[in-house]
Structures are given as structure tokens and as C-alpha cells.
C-alpha positions as CSV (number, residue, x, y, z in Angstrom):
1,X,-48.8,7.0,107.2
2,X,-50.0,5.5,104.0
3,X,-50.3,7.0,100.8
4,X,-54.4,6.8,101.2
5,X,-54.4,8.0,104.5
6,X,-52.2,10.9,103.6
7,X,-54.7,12.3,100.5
8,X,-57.6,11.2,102.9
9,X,-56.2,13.2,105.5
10,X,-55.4,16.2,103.0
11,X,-59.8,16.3,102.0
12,X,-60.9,15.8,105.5
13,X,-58.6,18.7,106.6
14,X,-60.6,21.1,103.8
15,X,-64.1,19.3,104.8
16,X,-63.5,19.8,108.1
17,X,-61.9,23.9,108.2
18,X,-58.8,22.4,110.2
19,X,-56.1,23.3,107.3
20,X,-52.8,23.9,107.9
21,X,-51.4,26.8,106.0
22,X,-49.1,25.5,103.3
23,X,-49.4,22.0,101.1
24,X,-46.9,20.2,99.0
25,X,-48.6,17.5,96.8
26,X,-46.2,15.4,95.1
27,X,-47.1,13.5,92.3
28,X,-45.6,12.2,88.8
29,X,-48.7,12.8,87.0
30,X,-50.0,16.8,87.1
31,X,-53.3,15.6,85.6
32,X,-53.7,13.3,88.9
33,X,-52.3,16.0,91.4
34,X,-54.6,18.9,89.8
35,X,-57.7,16.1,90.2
36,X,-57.0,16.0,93.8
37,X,-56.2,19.9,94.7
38,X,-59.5,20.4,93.0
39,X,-61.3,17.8,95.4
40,X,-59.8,19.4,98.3
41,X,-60.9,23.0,96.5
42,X,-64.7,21.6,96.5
43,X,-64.6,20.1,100.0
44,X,-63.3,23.7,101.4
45,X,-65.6,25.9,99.2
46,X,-68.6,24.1,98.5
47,X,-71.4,24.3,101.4
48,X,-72.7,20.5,101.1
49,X,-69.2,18.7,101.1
50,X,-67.9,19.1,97.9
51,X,-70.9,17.9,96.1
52,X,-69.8,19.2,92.3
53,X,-72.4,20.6,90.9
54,X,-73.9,23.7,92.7
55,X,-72.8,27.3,92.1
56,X,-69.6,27.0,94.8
57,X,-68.3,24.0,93.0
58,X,-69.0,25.1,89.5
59,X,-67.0,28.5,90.4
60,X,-64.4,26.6,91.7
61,X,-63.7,24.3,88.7
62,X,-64.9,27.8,86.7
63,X,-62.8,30.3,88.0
64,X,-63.9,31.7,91.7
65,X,-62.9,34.9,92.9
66,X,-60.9,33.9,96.3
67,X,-59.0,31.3,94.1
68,X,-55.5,32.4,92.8
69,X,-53.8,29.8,90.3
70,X,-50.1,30.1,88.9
71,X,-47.7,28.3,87.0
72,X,-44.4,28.0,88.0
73,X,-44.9,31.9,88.9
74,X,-41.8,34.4,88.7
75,X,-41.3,37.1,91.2
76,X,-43.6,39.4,90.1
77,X,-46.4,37.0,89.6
78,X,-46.0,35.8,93.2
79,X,-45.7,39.3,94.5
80,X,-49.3,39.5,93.0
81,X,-50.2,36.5,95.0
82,X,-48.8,37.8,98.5
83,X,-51.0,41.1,98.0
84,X,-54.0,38.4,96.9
85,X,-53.9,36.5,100.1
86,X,-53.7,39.4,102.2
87,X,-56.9,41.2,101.3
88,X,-60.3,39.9,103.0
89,X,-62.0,36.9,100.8
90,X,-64.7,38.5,98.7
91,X,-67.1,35.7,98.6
92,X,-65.7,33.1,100.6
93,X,-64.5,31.9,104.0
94,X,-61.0,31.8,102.5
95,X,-58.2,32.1,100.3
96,X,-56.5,30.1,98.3
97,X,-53.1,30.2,96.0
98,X,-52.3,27.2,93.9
99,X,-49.0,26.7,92.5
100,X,-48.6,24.2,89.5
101,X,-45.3,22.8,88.7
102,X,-43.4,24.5,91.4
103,X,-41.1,22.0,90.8
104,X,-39.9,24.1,88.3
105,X,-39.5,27.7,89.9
106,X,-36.4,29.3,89.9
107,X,-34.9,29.7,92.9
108,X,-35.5,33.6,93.0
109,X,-39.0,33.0,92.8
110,X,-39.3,30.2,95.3
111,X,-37.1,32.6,97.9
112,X,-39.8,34.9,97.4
113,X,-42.6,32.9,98.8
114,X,-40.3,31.8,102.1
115,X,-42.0,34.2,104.5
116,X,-45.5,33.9,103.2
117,X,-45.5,29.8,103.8
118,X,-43.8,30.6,107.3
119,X,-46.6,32.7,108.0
120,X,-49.6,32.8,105.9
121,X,-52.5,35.0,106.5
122,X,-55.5,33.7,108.7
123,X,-58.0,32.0,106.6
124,X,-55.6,31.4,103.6
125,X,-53.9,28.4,102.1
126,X,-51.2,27.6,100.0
127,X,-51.0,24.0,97.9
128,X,-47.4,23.6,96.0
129,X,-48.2,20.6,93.1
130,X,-45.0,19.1,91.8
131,X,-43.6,16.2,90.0
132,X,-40.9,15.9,92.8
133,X,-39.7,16.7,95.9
134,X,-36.0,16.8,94.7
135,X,-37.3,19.6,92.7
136,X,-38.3,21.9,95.2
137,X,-36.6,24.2,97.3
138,X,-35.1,22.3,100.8
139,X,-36.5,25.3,102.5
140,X,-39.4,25.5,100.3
141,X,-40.4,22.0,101.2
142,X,-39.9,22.4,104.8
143,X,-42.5,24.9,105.5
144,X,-45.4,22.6,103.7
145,X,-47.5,19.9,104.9
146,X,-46.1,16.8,102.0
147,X,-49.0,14.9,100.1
148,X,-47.1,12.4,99.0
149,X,-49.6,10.7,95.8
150,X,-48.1,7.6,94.5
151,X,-49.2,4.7,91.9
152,X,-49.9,1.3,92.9
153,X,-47.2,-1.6,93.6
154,X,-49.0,-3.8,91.0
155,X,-50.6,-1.4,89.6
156,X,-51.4,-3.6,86.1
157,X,-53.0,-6.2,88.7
158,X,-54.7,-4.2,91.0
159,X,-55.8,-2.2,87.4
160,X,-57.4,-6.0,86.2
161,X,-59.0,-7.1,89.6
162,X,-60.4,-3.5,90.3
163,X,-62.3,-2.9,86.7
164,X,-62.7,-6.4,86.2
165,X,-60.9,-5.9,82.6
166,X,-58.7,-8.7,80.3
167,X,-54.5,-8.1,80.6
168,X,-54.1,-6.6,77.4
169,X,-56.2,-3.8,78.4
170,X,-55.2,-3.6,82.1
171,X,-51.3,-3.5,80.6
172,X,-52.6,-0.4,78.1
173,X,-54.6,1.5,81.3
174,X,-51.5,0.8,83.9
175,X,-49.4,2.6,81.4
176,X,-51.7,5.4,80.4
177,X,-52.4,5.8,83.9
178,X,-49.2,5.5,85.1
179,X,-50.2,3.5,87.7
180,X,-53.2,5.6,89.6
181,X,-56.2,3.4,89.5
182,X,-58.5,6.7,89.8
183,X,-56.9,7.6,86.6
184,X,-56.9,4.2,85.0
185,X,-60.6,4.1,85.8
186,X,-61.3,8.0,84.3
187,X,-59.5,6.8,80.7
188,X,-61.1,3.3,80.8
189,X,-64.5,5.1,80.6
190,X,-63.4,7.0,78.1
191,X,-64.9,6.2,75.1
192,X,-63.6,9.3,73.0
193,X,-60.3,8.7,74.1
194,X,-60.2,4.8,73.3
195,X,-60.6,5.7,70.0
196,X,-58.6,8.6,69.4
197,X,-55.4,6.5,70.6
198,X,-56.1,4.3,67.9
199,X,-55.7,7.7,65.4
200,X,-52.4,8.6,67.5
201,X,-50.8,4.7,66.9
202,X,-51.5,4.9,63.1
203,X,-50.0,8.9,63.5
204,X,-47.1,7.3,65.1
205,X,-46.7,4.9,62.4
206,X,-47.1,6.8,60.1
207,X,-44.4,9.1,60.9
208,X,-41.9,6.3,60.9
209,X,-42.3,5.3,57.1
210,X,-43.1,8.5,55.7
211,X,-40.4,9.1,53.0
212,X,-41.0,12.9,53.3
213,X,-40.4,15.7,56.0
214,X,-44.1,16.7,55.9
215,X,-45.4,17.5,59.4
216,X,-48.5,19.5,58.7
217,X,-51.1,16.6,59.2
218,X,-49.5,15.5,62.3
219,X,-49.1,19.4,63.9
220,X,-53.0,19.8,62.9
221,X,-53.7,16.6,64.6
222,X,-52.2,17.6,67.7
223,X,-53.6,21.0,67.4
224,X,-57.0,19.8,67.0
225,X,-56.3,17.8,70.5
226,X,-54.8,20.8,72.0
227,X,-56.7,20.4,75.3
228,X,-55.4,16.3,75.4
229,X,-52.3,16.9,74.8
230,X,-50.7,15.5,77.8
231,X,-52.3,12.2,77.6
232,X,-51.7,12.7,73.5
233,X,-48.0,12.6,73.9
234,X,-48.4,9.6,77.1
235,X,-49.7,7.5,74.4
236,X,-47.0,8.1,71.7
237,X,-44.6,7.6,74.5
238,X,-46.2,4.5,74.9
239,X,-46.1,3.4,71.1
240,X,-41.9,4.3,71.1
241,X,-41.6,2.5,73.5
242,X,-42.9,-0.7,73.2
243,X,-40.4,-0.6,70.0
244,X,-37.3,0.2,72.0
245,X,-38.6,-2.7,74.5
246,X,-38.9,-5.0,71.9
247,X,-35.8,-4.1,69.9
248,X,-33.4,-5.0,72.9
249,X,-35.5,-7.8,74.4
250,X,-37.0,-9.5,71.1
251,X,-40.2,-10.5,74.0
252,X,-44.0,-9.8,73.1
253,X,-44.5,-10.1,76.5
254,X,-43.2,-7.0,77.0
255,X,-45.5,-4.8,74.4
256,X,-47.9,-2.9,76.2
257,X,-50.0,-2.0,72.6
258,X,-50.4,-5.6,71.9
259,X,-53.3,-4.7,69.5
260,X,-50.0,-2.9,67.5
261,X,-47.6,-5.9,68.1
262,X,-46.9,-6.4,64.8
263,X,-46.1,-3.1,63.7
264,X,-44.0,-2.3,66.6
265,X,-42.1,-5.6,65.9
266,X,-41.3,-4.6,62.5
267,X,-40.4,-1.0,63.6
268,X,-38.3,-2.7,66.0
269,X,-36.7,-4.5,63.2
270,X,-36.2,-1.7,61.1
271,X,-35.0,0.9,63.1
272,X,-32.5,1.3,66.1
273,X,-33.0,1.8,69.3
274,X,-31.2,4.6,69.4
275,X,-33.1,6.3,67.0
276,X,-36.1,5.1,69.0
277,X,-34.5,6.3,72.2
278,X,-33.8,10.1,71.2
279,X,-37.8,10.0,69.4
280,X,-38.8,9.4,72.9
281,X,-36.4,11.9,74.3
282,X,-37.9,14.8,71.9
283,X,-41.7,14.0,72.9
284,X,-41.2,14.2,76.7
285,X,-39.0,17.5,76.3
286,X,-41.7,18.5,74.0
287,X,-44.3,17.2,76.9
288,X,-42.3,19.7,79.2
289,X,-42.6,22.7,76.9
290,X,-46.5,22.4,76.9
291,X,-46.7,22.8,80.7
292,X,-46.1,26.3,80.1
293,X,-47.5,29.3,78.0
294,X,-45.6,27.9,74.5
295,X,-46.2,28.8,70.8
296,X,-48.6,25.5,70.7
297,X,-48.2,25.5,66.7
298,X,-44.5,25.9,66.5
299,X,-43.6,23.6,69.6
300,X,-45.4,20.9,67.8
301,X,-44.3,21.2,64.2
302,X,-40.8,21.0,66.1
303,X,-41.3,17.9,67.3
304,X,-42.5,16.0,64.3
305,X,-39.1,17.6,62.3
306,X,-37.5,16.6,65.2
307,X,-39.0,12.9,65.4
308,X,-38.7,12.3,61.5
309,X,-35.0,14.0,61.7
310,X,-33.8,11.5,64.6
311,X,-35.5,8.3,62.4
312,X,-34.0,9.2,59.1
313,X,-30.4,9.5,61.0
314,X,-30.6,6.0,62.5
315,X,-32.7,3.9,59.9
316,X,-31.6,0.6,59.5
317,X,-32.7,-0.1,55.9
């Protein structure tokens, strides 16, 4: 089965009332998994298809009563889920449990919720989203119906031809997106966010040839953008990266900011790629921390010492 015929599969199922008990969606990207749980959410709840805007789809994306979310749950938390599921829906047909980032359960926790996917209560479904399936529980991943969602094989191609868009900006939206043309398309209409990665470049800059430890602009930044801070963090990714690429390879071809090529060749120039390296290390652990309920002020001002820290260590000039 194809990757499109599998998620097509996984909405007609919820459109249609013929779901099986238990889901896995797999997907790199949690922004692109939650997109399509909540599609199937609006397909099941909704009393016109899924059509997004009546009171049933606005309570579903708002917060609905017979719709149980968790993150990475412990025990207890999915203890509170089992006793969820098996009372009567209050205002629906059905139940439903959500688990975001199971991939990162302990294994206590996952052992917990064995019996429940063996057997789930009548009119109730469970939907696992993780980044991975290596991540999850053999016996965890047995008793779930696998959405496997997964980018395109050219995805900077198919990215040009399908918006109709120059390279340089198909090269920026494959990366962005990482390689899920719904996604690519969502940023590529965004406006806002076009031009707040152009403040999160110059931040990134910035950062490198800053001769003092100051974080407190960059921490506000970040906490002003609090609720975009996932794709905040994919595009400083981005940035580091293109320098690290360029450092080893010395090939422009290769810089996916091209409208930043000369500043990432001069970073390039001027500091290792080592230094580089262990910058993008500390944002993707950092990325990591802020899929769960963290200090949002402190894990950020720890990044940027940590970032300025790993550049000042490994500073060519």
C-alpha cells in the first residue's frame, strides 16, 4: 500500500464509522502527524464530513468533551485515560484518546496501555503519533493499525512543479517542510512566517559575532514566538547548517538559504565545523525539551549560553 493510500485509508475509516480500535501514525514531523489526527478527528466528529467550521469541528480543534489528549503520558495519566474510555460519550458517538510522542513513553507507561489496545471499549479509539516506530514498544506497535506518513522522494522537485515556485524557494520550503508538500504549501502561504525567518537568520547571525554572553534579546525573541517554536528552531537548524555544509564542501550549491549565502560562507570561514556541529546538536536537544511541559524561559536562555559557549570554544579567528 502506498503512503497516500494508507492516510487516505486512515480518513475514510473515520468518515465512514468502520475504525479499528488502535492507530499508530508515524511521522518525522509532529506538526504534520497532529494536522492529520486532527482531519481524521473532524471526519469522525463532525456531522457534514469534516467540514471545519461548525460547532463539532470547532470543539474538536477547541477542546471537545469525548476527546482525551496526552503527552507522552505516565502511568497515572493513562490510568485516567482507561477510566475515560470506559464511561459512555457525553456528546458524541465516540471516544477518542490521543497520544502525542509516544515514542517517548517509558516502558512502564507503555505496559500499561497493553490491554486497553488489545481490547478497547466499543465506540472508542486510540491514535499513538510518533516520530518512529523503533521508538515504540514491539508490543505496543503490534496491537495498532501503522499510518506510515512520509515525505516525498524528490520532495524539492515535486515542491517546484506543485506551487509552481523558482529553486531557491522550493530548496528553502523542502527543508522547512521537511519534505511534506501539504506542509511546504501551509508555510509557503505564510506570509507572517516568511518574514519572521528573515528576523531568526539575522538572530542567528547575530549570535555568532556577538563578543558578549548576552542572551536576553534572543530568549525574548523566542519567547515572543513561543507558539512557533518548533518551526522557530527548524529554521535556525536550517541556517547552522547550511554553514557546516559549506564548511566541509566549499559548494553554494549546497546552501539551502541562498538569500544568506554570503554570510553563511563567511561563517563557514570563520568558524569550525565542529563548533557548528555541537550549535546544531544544542537546538535539536533544545527542540526535544519543548515537546514537553518545560520552563519555556529557562530552556531557552540555555540554549543561547549554550550556542555562544560552543562558538567561543571553537572560533577560528
Amino acid at each position: 500500500m502506498t503512503k497516500d493510500n494508507m492516510r487516505q485509508r486512515f480518513l475514510d475509516a473515520a468518515e465512514q464509522k468502520h475504525m479499528l480500535g488502535a492507530y499508530l501514525v508515524i511521522c518525522p514531523r509532529p506538526d504534520v502527524a497532529k494536522r492529520l489526527v486532527n482531519e481524521f478527528l473532524l471526519r469522525l466528529y463532525c456531522k457534514k464530513g469534516g467540514c471545519g467550521v461548525c460547532a463539532d469541528c470547532r470543539k474538536v480543534l477547541g477542546g471537545h468533551v469525548d476527546i482525551m489528549r496526552l503527552c507522552s503520558p505516565r502511568v497515572e495519566e493513562f490510568r485516567q485515560a482507561i477510566s475515560f474510555i470506559g464511561s459512555k460519550a457525553y456528546e458524541a458517538e465516540y471516544k477518542t484518546v490521543i497520544i502525542e510522542n509516544a515514542d517517548d513513553m517509558t516502558d512502564a507507561a507503555a505496559n500499561s496501555m497493553l490491554k486497553t489496545l488489545e481490547q478497547p471499549p466499543k465506540n472508542t479509539v486510540i491514535i499513538l503519533e510518533a516520530r518512529s516506530v523503533s521508538g515504540v514498544l514491539p508490543t505496543i506497535a503490534s496491537r495498532c493499525a501503522a499510518v506510515y506518513l512520509l515525505p516525498e522522494s524528490d520532495a524539492e522537485t515535486t515542491i517546484q512543479n506543485e506551487l509552481g515556485i523558482n529553486k531557491a524557494r522550493a530548496a528553502v520550503l523542502s527543508d522547512l517542510s521537511g519534505g511534506f508538500l501539504d506542509e511546504a504549501k501551509r508555510i509557503d502561504k505564510d506570509a507572517e512566517f516568511w518574514a519572521l525567518r528573515q528576523i531568526i537568520l539575522e538572530h542567528c547571525h547575530k549570535l555568532l559575532y556577538q563578543k558578549t554572553m548576552s542572551i536576553s534579546t534572543y530568549a525574548d525573541f523566542l519567547e515572543k514566538n513561543k507558539e512557533n517554536i518548533i518551526p522557530v528552531l527548524c529554521v535556525m537548524q536550517s541556517y547552522f547548517r547550511d554553514i557546516c555544509f559549506y564548511s566541509k564542501t566549499k559548494n553554494k550549491e549546497f546552501i539551502t538559504n541562498k538569500d544568506k549565502t554570503e554570510q553563511i560562507a563567511k561563517a563557514a570561514a570563520d568558524f569550525t565545523s565542529g563548533a557548528i556541529s555541537n550549535i546544531i546538536r544544542v537546538i535539536l536537544e533544545t527542540e526535544r525539551k519543548f515537546l514537553f511541559a518545560v520552563n519555556f524561559r529557562l530552556a531557552a536562555e540555555k540554549m543561547f549560553f549554550d550556542i555562544l559557549e560552543e562558538k567561543s570554544r571553537w572560533k577560528k579567528l
